[in-house]
CSV table of C-alpha atoms in Angstrom, one decimal:
chain,number,residue,atom,x,y,z
A,1,MET,CA,1.2,32.7,28.7
A,2,ALA,CA,-0.8,34.6,26.1
A,3,GLN,CA,-4.4,35.2,27.0
A,4,VAL,CA,-6.8,33.5,24.5
A,5,ARG,CA,-9.8,35.6,23.7
A,6,GLY,CA,-11.4,33.1,21.3
A,7,LEU,CA,-11.1,31.7,17.8
A,8,GLN,CA,-11.3,33.5,14.5
A,9,CYS,CA,-12.0,32.3,11.0
A,10,VAL,CA,-8.9,32.3,8.8
A,11,ARG,CA,-11.0,33.3,5.8
A,12,CYS,CA,-13.8,35.7,6.9
A,13,GLY,CA,-12.6,36.8,10.4
A,14,ALA,CA,-15.8,35.6,12.1
A,15,ARG,CA,-15.3,35.1,15.9
A,16,TYR,CA,-16.1,32.1,18.0
A,17,GLY,CA,-15.6,30.9,21.6
A,18,ALA,CA,-12.3,29.4,22.7
A,19,ASP,CA,-14.1,26.0,22.9
A,20,HIS,CA,-15.0,26.0,19.2
A,21,TYR,CA,-11.7,24.2,18.3
A,22,ALA,CA,-13.4,21.0,16.9
A,23,GLN,CA,-15.3,22.9,14.2
A,24,ASP,CA,-14.7,24.8,11.1
A,25,CYS,CA,-16.3,28.2,10.3
A,26,PRO,CA,-20.0,27.8,9.9
A,27,ALA,CA,-20.2,31.2,8.1
A,28,CYS,CA,-17.9,30.0,5.3
A,29,ARG,CA,-19.3,26.5,4.7
A,30,ALA,CA,-21.4,27.5,1.7
A,31,VAL,CA,-18.4,29.0,-0.1
A,32,ALA,CA,-15.1,27.6,1.0
A,33,ARG,CA,-14.6,25.6,4.3
A,34,SER,CA,-12.1,27.4,6.5
A,35,ASN,CA,-10.2,26.5,9.6
A,36,LEU,CA,-10.0,28.7,12.7
A,37,MET,CA,-7.1,30.3,14.5
A,38,LEU,CA,-6.5,31.6,18.0
A,39,SER,CA,-7.2,35.2,18.8
A,40,TYR,CA,-5.3,36.7,21.7
A,41,ASP,CA,-5.5,39.7,24.0
A,42,PRO,CA,-3.8,42.5,22.0
A,43,ALA,CA,-1.5,43.2,24.9
A,44,MET,CA,0.4,40.0,23.9
A,45,LEU,CA,1.9,41.8,20.9
A,46,ALA,CA,2.9,45.0,22.5
A,47,PRO,CA,6.5,45.8,21.5
A,48,ARG,CA,9.1,44.3,23.8
A,49,PRO,CA,12.8,43.3,23.8
A,50,ARG,CA,13.8,40.1,21.9
A,51,PRO,CA,14.4,37.0,24.0
A,52,SER,CA,17.7,36.7,25.8
A,53,ALA,CA,19.9,33.7,26.9
A,54,ALA,CA,18.1,33.7,30.2
A,55,ASP,CA,14.9,32.7,28.5
A,56,GLY,CA,16.1,29.1,28.0
A,57,HIS,CA,16.2,26.9,25.0
A,58,GLY,CA,13.6,25.1,22.8
A,59,LEU,CA,10.0,25.7,22.1
A,60,TRP,CA,9.1,27.0,25.5
A,61,ARG,CA,11.7,29.8,25.2
A,62,TYR,CA,8.8,31.6,23.6
A,63,GLY,CA,6.2,30.4,26.1
A,64,ASP,CA,4.7,33.8,26.7
A,65,LEU,CA,3.5,33.9,23.1
A,66,LEU,CA,1.7,30.5,23.4
A,67,PRO,CA,-1.7,29.6,24.9
A,68,VAL,CA,-0.4,27.5,27.7
A,69,THR,CA,2.0,28.4,30.5
A,70,ALA,CA,5.4,26.7,30.6
A,71,SER,CA,4.6,25.3,34.0
A,72,GLU,CA,1.5,23.5,32.5
A,73,ALA,CA,3.3,22.4,29.4
A,74,VAL,CA,3.5,18.7,28.4
A,75,SER,CA,7.1,18.8,27.1
A,76,LEU,CA,9.6,16.2,25.8
A,77,GLY,CA,12.2,18.8,24.9
A,78,GLU,CA,10.8,19.8,21.5
A,79,GLY,CA,12.0,22.7,19.5
A,80,GLY,CA,15.4,24.5,19.3
A,81,SER,CA,16.2,22.5,16.2
A,82,ALA,CA,19.3,23.3,14.1
A,83,LEU,CA,19.2,25.6,11.1
A,84,HIS,CA,21.8,24.1,8.8
A,85,ARG,CA,23.6,26.0,6.1
A,86,LEU,CA,23.3,23.8,3.0
A,87,ASP,CA,26.3,24.9,1.1
A,88,ARG,CA,26.9,21.8,-1.0
A,89,ALA,CA,23.3,21.4,-1.9
A,90,GLY,CA,22.9,25.1,-2.7
A,91,ALA,CA,26.0,25.4,-4.8
A,92,PRO,CA,24.7,23.7,-8.0
A,93,LEU,CA,21.6,25.9,-7.7
A,94,GLY,CA,23.7,29.1,-7.4
A,95,LEU,CA,22.4,29.8,-3.9
A,96,ALA,CA,24.8,31.1,-1.4
A,97,ASN,CA,22.2,31.3,1.4
A,98,LEU,CA,20.3,28.0,1.4
A,99,PHE,CA,19.3,26.7,4.9
A,100,GLY,CA,17.5,23.6,6.2
A,101,LYS,CA,15.5,23.7,9.4
A,102,ASP,CA,16.2,20.3,10.8
A,103,GLU,CA,13.1,19.0,12.5
A,104,THR,CA,14.4,15.4,12.5
A,105,ARG,CA,16.0,16.0,15.9
A,106,ASN,CA,12.6,16.5,17.7
A,107,PRO,CA,11.6,13.9,20.3
A,108,THR,CA,9.6,11.7,17.9
A,109,TRP,CA,11.8,12.8,14.9
A,110,SER,CA,9.4,15.1,13.2
A,111,PHE,CA,8.0,18.7,13.3
A,112,LYS,CA,4.6,17.3,14.4
A,113,ASP,CA,6.0,17.3,17.9
A,114,ARG,CA,5.4,21.1,18.0
A,115,LEU,CA,1.8,20.6,17.2
A,116,ALA,CA,1.3,17.7,19.5
A,117,CYS,CA,3.0,19.5,22.4
A,118,LEU,CA,0.6,22.5,22.2
A,119,ALA,CA,-2.4,20.4,21.4
A,120,VAL,CA,-1.9,17.9,24.3
A,121,SER,CA,-0.8,20.7,26.7
A,122,SER,CA,-4.1,22.5,25.9
A,123,ALA,CA,-6.1,19.3,26.2
A,124,LYS,CA,-4.7,18.6,29.6
A,125,ARG,CA,-5.3,22.2,30.7
A,126,MET,CA,-9.0,21.9,29.5
A,127,GLY,CA,-9.5,18.7,31.4
A,128,ALA,CA,-9.6,16.3,28.5
A,129,ARG,CA,-9.1,12.6,29.3
A,130,VAL,CA,-8.5,11.1,25.8
A,131,ILE,CA,-6.4,12.3,22.9
A,132,VAL,CA,-7.6,11.1,19.5
A,133,SER,CA,-6.0,11.3,16.1
A,134,SER,CA,-6.5,9.9,12.6
A,135,SER,CA,-3.1,9.1,11.2
A,136,SER,CA,-0.8,6.5,9.7
A,137,GLY,CA,2.3,8.6,10.3
A,138,ASN,CA,4.1,11.4,12.0
A,139,ALA,CA,1.0,13.1,13.5
A,140,GLY,CA,-0.1,9.8,15.2
A,141,ALA,CA,3.4,9.1,16.6
A,142,ALA,CA,3.6,12.6,18.1
A,143,ALA,CA,0.1,12.5,19.6
A,144,ALA,CA,0.8,9.1,21.2
A,145,ALA,CA,4.1,10.3,22.7
A,146,TYR,CA,2.8,13.5,24.2
A,147,ALA,CA,-0.4,11.7,25.5
A,148,ALA,CA,1.9,9.2,27.2
A,149,LYS,CA,3.9,12.0,28.8
A,150,ALA,CA,0.7,13.7,29.9
A,151,GLY,CA,-0.8,10.5,31.4
A,152,LEU,CA,-3.7,10.6,29.0
A,153,ARG,CA,-5.2,7.8,27.0
A,154,CYS,CA,-4.6,8.0,23.2
A,155,VAL,CA,-6.6,6.4,20.4
A,156,ILE,CA,-5.4,6.6,16.8
A,157,PHE,CA,-7.6,5.6,13.9
A,158,THR,CA,-5.8,4.3,10.8
A,159,PHE,CA,-6.7,2.0,8.0
A,160,LYS,CA,-6.3,-1.7,7.5
A,161,GLY,CA,-3.0,-2.7,6.0
A,162,THR,CA,-1.0,0.1,7.6
A,163,SER,CA,2.4,-1.0,8.8
A,164,GLY,CA,6.0,0.1,9.2
A,165,PRO,CA,8.1,2.1,11.7
A,166,MET,CA,5.6,4.8,12.5
A,167,LEU,CA,2.8,2.3,13.4
A,168,THR,CA,5.3,0.5,15.7
A,169,GLN,CA,6.2,3.9,17.2
A,170,MET,CA,2.6,4.8,18.0
A,171,ARG,CA,2.0,1.4,19.7
A,172,SER,CA,5.2,1.6,21.6
A,173,TYR,CA,4.0,4.8,23.2
A,174,GLY,CA,0.9,2.9,24.5
A,175,ALA,CA,-1.6,4.3,22.0
A,176,THR,CA,-4.6,2.2,21.0
A,177,VAL,CA,-4.4,1.9,17.3
A,178,VAL,CA,-7.6,1.0,15.5
A,179,ALA,CA,-7.4,-0.2,11.9
A,180,CYS,CA,-10.5,0.5,9.8
A,181,GLU,CA,-11.6,-1.8,6.9
A,182,ASN,CA,-12.7,1.3,5.0
A,183,LYS,CA,-10.3,4.2,4.9
A,184,ASP,CA,-13.2,6.8,5.2
A,185,ASP,CA,-14.4,5.2,8.4
A,186,ARG,CA,-11.4,6.7,10.3
A,187,TRP,CA,-12.9,10.1,10.2
A,188,LYS,CA,-16.4,8.9,10.9
A,189,LEU,CA,-15.4,7.1,14.0
A,190,MET,CA,-13.1,9.9,15.2
A,191,GLU,CA,-15.9,12.4,14.7
A,192,HIS,CA,-18.2,10.2,16.7
A,193,ALA,CA,-15.7,10.1,19.5
A,194,VAL,CA,-15.2,13.8,19.5
A,195,ARG,CA,-18.9,14.8,19.4
A,196,HIS,CA,-20.2,12.1,21.8
A,197,TYR,CA,-17.4,11.4,24.2
A,198,GLY,CA,-15.5,14.7,24.3
A,199,TRP,CA,-12.2,13.3,23.1
A,200,PHE,CA,-9.7,15.9,22.2
A,201,PRO,CA,-8.7,15.9,18.5
A,202,THR,CA,-5.2,16.7,17.3
A,203,SER,CA,-5.7,16.0,13.6
A,204,PRO,CA,-8.4,16.6,11.0
A,205,PHE,CA,-11.5,14.4,11.2
A,206,PHE,CA,-14.1,15.7,8.8
A,207,GLY,CA,-14.0,16.7,5.1
A,208,PRO,CA,-13.3,18.7,3.2
A,209,VAL,CA,-10.3,19.1,5.5
A,210,VAL,CA,-9.7,22.6,6.8
A,211,GLY,CA,-6.6,21.8,9.0
A,212,SER,CA,-5.7,20.5,12.4
A,213,ASN,CA,-6.6,21.7,15.9
A,214,PRO,CA,-6.0,25.5,16.2
A,215,TYR,CA,-4.4,25.1,19.6
A,216,GLY,CA,-1.9,22.7,18.1
A,217,ILE,CA,-1.1,24.9,15.1
A,218,GLU,CA,0.2,27.5,17.5
A,219,GLY,CA,3.2,25.3,18.1
A,220,TYR,CA,4.4,25.9,14.6
A,221,LYS,CA,4.8,29.7,15.3
A,222,THR,CA,8.0,28.8,17.1
A,223,LEU,CA,9.5,27.6,13.8
A,224,ALA,CA,9.4,31.2,12.6
A,225,TYR,CA,10.8,32.6,15.9
A,226,GLU,CA,13.7,30.1,15.8
A,227,ILE,CA,14.5,30.7,12.2
A,228,ALA,CA,14.6,34.5,12.6
A,229,GLU,CA,16.7,34.3,15.8
A,230,ALA,CA,19.2,31.9,14.1
A,231,LEU,CA,19.5,34.4,11.3
A,232,GLN,CA,20.3,37.2,13.8
A,233,TRP,CA,16.7,38.4,13.6
A,234,ASN,CA,16.7,38.6,9.8
A,235,VAL,CA,13.8,37.2,8.0
A,236,PRO,CA,14.5,34.9,5.0
A,237,ASP,CA,13.3,35.9,1.6
A,238,TRP,CA,11.6,32.5,1.1
A,239,CYS,CA,10.4,29.7,3.4
A,240,VAL,CA,9.7,26.5,1.5
A,241,LEU,CA,7.6,23.8,3.1
A,242,PRO,CA,6.3,20.4,2.1
A,243,VAL,CA,2.5,20.8,2.5
A,244,CYS,CA,-0.4,18.5,3.0
A,245,TYR,CA,-3.0,20.5,4.9
A,246,GLY,CA,-0.9,23.6,5.6
A,247,ASP,CA,-0.8,23.6,9.4
A,248,ALA,CA,2.8,24.6,9.5
A,249,LEU,CA,2.4,27.1,6.7
A,250,LEU,CA,-0.3,28.9,8.7
A,251,GLY,CA,1.6,28.6,12.0
A,252,MET,CA,4.9,29.9,10.6
A,253,TRP,CA,3.1,32.8,9.0
A,254,ARG,CA,1.5,33.7,12.3
A,255,GLY,CA,4.9,33.5,14.0
A,256,PHE,CA,6.4,36.0,11.5
A,257,GLU,CA,3.4,38.3,12.0
A,258,ASP,CA,3.9,38.2,15.7
A,259,MET,CA,7.6,39.2,15.4
A,260,MET,CA,6.6,42.2,13.1
A,261,ALA,CA,4.1,43.4,15.7
A,262,LEU,CA,6.6,42.9,18.6
A,263,GLY,CA,9.3,44.9,16.8
A,264,TRP,CA,11.7,42.0,16.5
A,265,THR,CA,11.7,41.9,12.7
A,266,ASP,CA,10.8,44.3,9.9
A,267,ARG,CA,9.4,42.3,7.1
A,268,MET,CA,7.6,39.1,6.1
A,269,PRO,CA,8.9,36.2,3.9
A,270,ARG,CA,7.3,34.7,0.8
A,271,MET,CA,5.9,31.2,1.5
A,272,ALA,CA,6.1,28.3,-0.9
A,273,ALA,CA,4.2,25.0,-0.7
A,274,ALA,CA,5.6,21.8,-2.2
A,275,GLU,CA,2.7,19.5,-2.9
A,276,THR,CA,2.2,16.2,-4.8
A,277,TYR,CA,-1.0,16.6,-6.7
A,278,GLY,CA,-1.3,20.3,-7.4
A,279,SER,CA,-4.5,21.3,-5.6
A,280,ILE,CA,-3.2,24.6,-4.2
A,281,GLY,CA,-1.5,25.5,-7.5
A,282,ALA,CA,-4.8,24.9,-9.3
A,283,ALA,CA,-6.7,27.1,-6.9
A,284,LEU,CA,-4.1,29.9,-7.3
A,285,SER,CA,-4.5,29.7,-11.1
A,286,GLY,CA,-8.3,29.7,-10.9
A,287,GLY,CA,-8.4,32.7,-8.6
A,288,GLY,CA,-11.1,31.4,-6.3
A,289,ASP,CA,-11.2,30.1,-2.7
A,290,VAL,CA,-12.3,26.6,-3.3
A,291,LEU,CA,-9.6,23.9,-3.4
A,292,PRO,CA,-10.2,21.3,-6.1
A,293,ASP,CA,-9.9,17.6,-5.4
A,294,MET,CA,-7.3,16.5,-7.9
A,295,ARG,CA,-7.2,13.2,-9.8
A,296,LYS,CA,-4.6,10.8,-8.2
A,297,ASN,CA,-2.7,9.9,-11.3
A,298,HIS,CA,0.2,8.2,-9.5
A,299,GLU,CA,1.2,7.0,-6.1
A,300,THR,CA,3.5,9.5,-4.4
A,301,VAL,CA,6.5,8.4,-2.4
A,302,ALA,CA,5.9,11.5,-0.2
A,303,VAL,CA,3.0,9.9,1.7
A,304,SER,CA,3.1,12.5,4.5
A,305,ILE,CA,1.9,15.1,1.9
A,306,GLY,CA,-0.2,12.8,-0.2
A,307,ALA,CA,-3.5,14.7,0.0
A,308,THR,CA,-5.3,15.3,-3.3
A,309,ARG,CA,-7.1,18.3,-2.0
A,310,GLY,CA,-5.5,21.2,-0.2
A,311,THR,CA,-6.9,23.6,2.3
A,312,TYR,CA,-8.0,27.2,2.3
A,313,GLN,CA,-5.5,28.0,5.0
A,314,SER,CA,-2.6,26.9,2.7
A,315,LEU,CA,-4.0,28.8,-0.3
A,316,ASP,CA,-4.5,32.0,1.8
A,317,ILE,CA,-0.9,32.1,3.1
A,318,VAL,CA,0.7,31.4,-0.3
A,319,ARG,CA,-1.5,34.0,-1.8
A,320,ARG,CA,-1.0,36.7,0.9
A,321,SER,CA,2.8,36.2,0.9
A,322,GLN,CA,3.0,36.4,-2.9
A,323,GLY,CA,4.5,32.9,-2.7
A,324,ALA,CA,4.2,29.8,-4.9
A,325,ALA,CA,2.7,26.3,-5.0
A,326,LEU,CA,4.7,23.7,-6.8
A,327,THR,CA,3.8,20.2,-7.8
A,328,ILE,CA,6.7,17.8,-7.1
A,329,GLY,CA,7.1,14.3,-8.7
A,330,ASN,CA,8.6,11.2,-7.3
A,331,ASP,CA,11.9,11.4,-9.3
A,332,GLU,CA,12.7,14.8,-8.0
A,333,ILE,CA,11.8,13.8,-4.4
A,334,LEU,CA,14.0,10.7,-4.4
A,335,ARG,CA,16.9,12.6,-6.1
A,336,TRP,CA,16.9,15.3,-3.4
A,337,GLN,CA,16.5,12.8,-0.6
A,338,ARG,CA,19.7,11.1,-1.8
A,339,LEU,CA,21.6,14.4,-2.5
A,340,LEU,CA,20.7,15.8,1.0
A,341,ALA,CA,22.0,12.7,2.7
A,342,GLU,CA,25.1,12.3,0.6
A,343,GLN,CA,26.1,16.0,0.4
A,344,GLU,CA,24.8,17.4,3.7
A,345,GLY,CA,24.6,14.3,6.0
A,346,LEU,CA,20.9,14.8,6.5
A,347,PHE,CA,18.7,11.7,6.0
A,348,VAL,CA,15.1,13.0,5.7
A,349,GLU,CA,11.8,11.4,4.8
A,350,PRO,CA,10.7,11.8,1.2
A,351,SER,CA,8.2,14.5,2.0
A,352,SER,CA,10.9,16.7,3.5
A,353,ALA,CA,13.0,16.3,0.3
A,354,ALA,CA,10.0,17.7,-1.7
A,355,SER,CA,10.9,21.2,-0.2
A,356,LEU,CA,14.3,21.1,-1.8
A,357,ALA,CA,12.9,20.0,-5.1
A,358,ALA,CA,10.5,23.0,-4.9
A,359,VAL,CA,13.5,25.3,-4.2
A,360,GLU,CA,15.1,24.0,-7.4
A,361,GLN,CA,12.0,24.7,-9.4
A,362,LEU,CA,11.8,28.2,-8.1
A,363,VAL,CA,15.4,28.9,-9.0
A,364,GLN,CA,14.9,27.5,-12.5
A,365,ASP,CA,11.8,29.7,-12.9
A,366,GLY,CA,13.7,32.8,-11.8
A,367,ARG,CA,11.6,33.4,-8.8
A,368,ILE,CA,14.4,32.8,-6.3
A,369,MET,CA,17.5,35.0,-6.9
A,370,PRO,CA,21.1,33.8,-6.2
A,371,LEU,CA,21.7,36.2,-3.2
A,372,GLN,CA,18.3,35.6,-1.5
A,373,THR,CA,18.1,33.7,1.8
A,374,VAL,CA,16.0,30.5,1.5
A,375,VAL,CA,14.9,28.2,4.3
A,376,SER,CA,13.6,24.8,3.6
A,377,LEU,CA,11.7,22.9,6.3
A,378,LEU,CA,13.0,19.4,6.8
A,379,THR,CA,10.0,17.9,8.5
A,380,ALA,CA,11.0,14.4,9.5
A,381,SER,CA,13.7,11.8,9.7
A,382,GLY,CA,14.3,9.3,6.9
A,383,LEU,CA,14.1,6.5,9.5
A,384,LYS,CA,10.3,7.1,9.5
A,385,ASP,CA,10.2,5.5,6.1
A,386,PRO,CA,13.5,3.7,5.5
A,387,ALA,CA,12.0,1.2,2.9
A,388,THR,CA,11.5,3.9,0.3
A,389,ALA,CA,15.2,4.9,0.4
A,390,ALA,CA,16.3,1.3,0.6
A,391,LEU,CA,14.5,0.5,-2.7
A,392,GLN,CA,16.7,3.1,-4.5
A,393,GLN,CA,20.0,1.7,-3.2
A,394,GLN,CA,22.3,-0.8,-4.8
A,395,ASP,CA,23.1,-4.2,-3.3
A,396,LEU,CA,25.7,-4.4,-0.5
A,397,VAL,CA,29.2,-5.3,-1.6
A,398,ALA,CA,29.7,-8.8,-0.3
A,399,VAL,CA,33.3,-10.1,0.1
A,400,PRO,CA,34.5,-13.7,0.4
A,401,ALA,CA,35.8,-15.1,3.7
A,402,ASP,CA,39.4,-15.4,2.3
A,403,PHE,CA,41.3,-12.2,3.2
A,404,ASP,CA,43.3,-11.9,0.0
A,405,ASP,CA,40.3,-12.6,-2.2
A,406,ALA,CA,38.4,-9.9,-0.3
A,407,VAL,CA,41.2,-7.3,-0.8
A,408,ALA,CA,41.3,-8.2,-4.5
A,409,LEU,CA,37.6,-7.8,-4.9
A,410,LEU,CA,37.6,-4.5,-3.1
A,411,THR,CA,40.5,-3.3,-5.3
A,412,THR,CA,38.8,-4.3,-8.6
A,413,SER,CA,35.6,-2.7,-7.4
A,414,ASN,CA,37.6,0.6,-6.9
A,415,ILE,CA,36.7,0.6,-3.2
A,416,PHE,CA,40.4,0.1,-2.2
A,417,PRO,CA,43.0,2.1,-4.2
A,418,ALA,CA,44.8,0.1,-6.9
A,419,ALA,CA,48.4,1.1,-5.8
A,420,ARG,CA,49.7,0.6,-2.3
A,421,GLY,CA,50.4,3.9,-0.4
A,422,THR,CA,47.8,5.9,-2.2
A,423,SER,CA,44.8,7.3,-0.4
A,424,ALA,CA,41.3,6.5,-1.3
């Protein structure tokens, strides 16, 4: 376990106590609200050998770089996800080294399990009794699952009218799901619970949003560790992520920084954010630290990254890495969701597909070169939002009960070959 010394502002570096996790940086509020990140004993990053086979598998393979001991961890077997080579998807782009980090195989089928694992493990270690989240999607499902494993109560605030697989998933894990008449009341009620009852927050609950719980964000460092190890300890040229509030963007960057300090790797990647309304891109163009709240000129199919205002932590990482922020539309998202499933056998939620659409834009703009190594983060399973994909599909082929008529229909439809003895 890494020894936590306190919390530090992402923007100005101001230091706070380790219990300041439910706040932003007071020193930055007048300029640009900023999240905090954990600060460790410097001995944690003293050069050491890379992990060996004896260190196990999954997220806790790197437990000595995390703020909770493996013995105290609330774990469902998260991490250790596959890094797929996407040869068929990469070929039309001219990319020989395109990879997808497949987070659909986590316990609740999304990358949010890494955040929930560290957040709930930290909460239990601190003596918290209730986990609270504001979510209608992956974050709520993950919080509910890990709270159930920890034996802690979980309350999730969402908004009236929310439905679908992820809401069912939250409730199946035993979470109390509260539907608010007014969407903004979710954060007001959650903040009241955090401030007055000491509930442990895993998600944002005040605005402008700065990001999620700093303890939870540490779980995303393991994405960087796993990617580098899968690439024989080589760092990709680009990491491309679908971004809402940028928790994974910050966590992965911190993971790559750790490996540089430890002597495991020798360089940093460029980080790209795929967003739906362009807030990070607008801030990059403007040159300041304030993220604009963009006009919502359409409803995005990528609901998991549907924020109209980005965060400073996202802007900072994209800027520091000399990366990019790209605004992705529905048509590109749906096309890449279909292509990834049909060509690579990976059915991901629309938000995940936004990362591949961003890779395509970067290639077209000449910012990603043909021989560069690119890793796209595939954040969650398509089964989280099957209705969106279903709307793009054609009707099923229905055949009559008569066998000969069925064969004839399948032949004229070019499903069966026209001539006997030929293969389809």
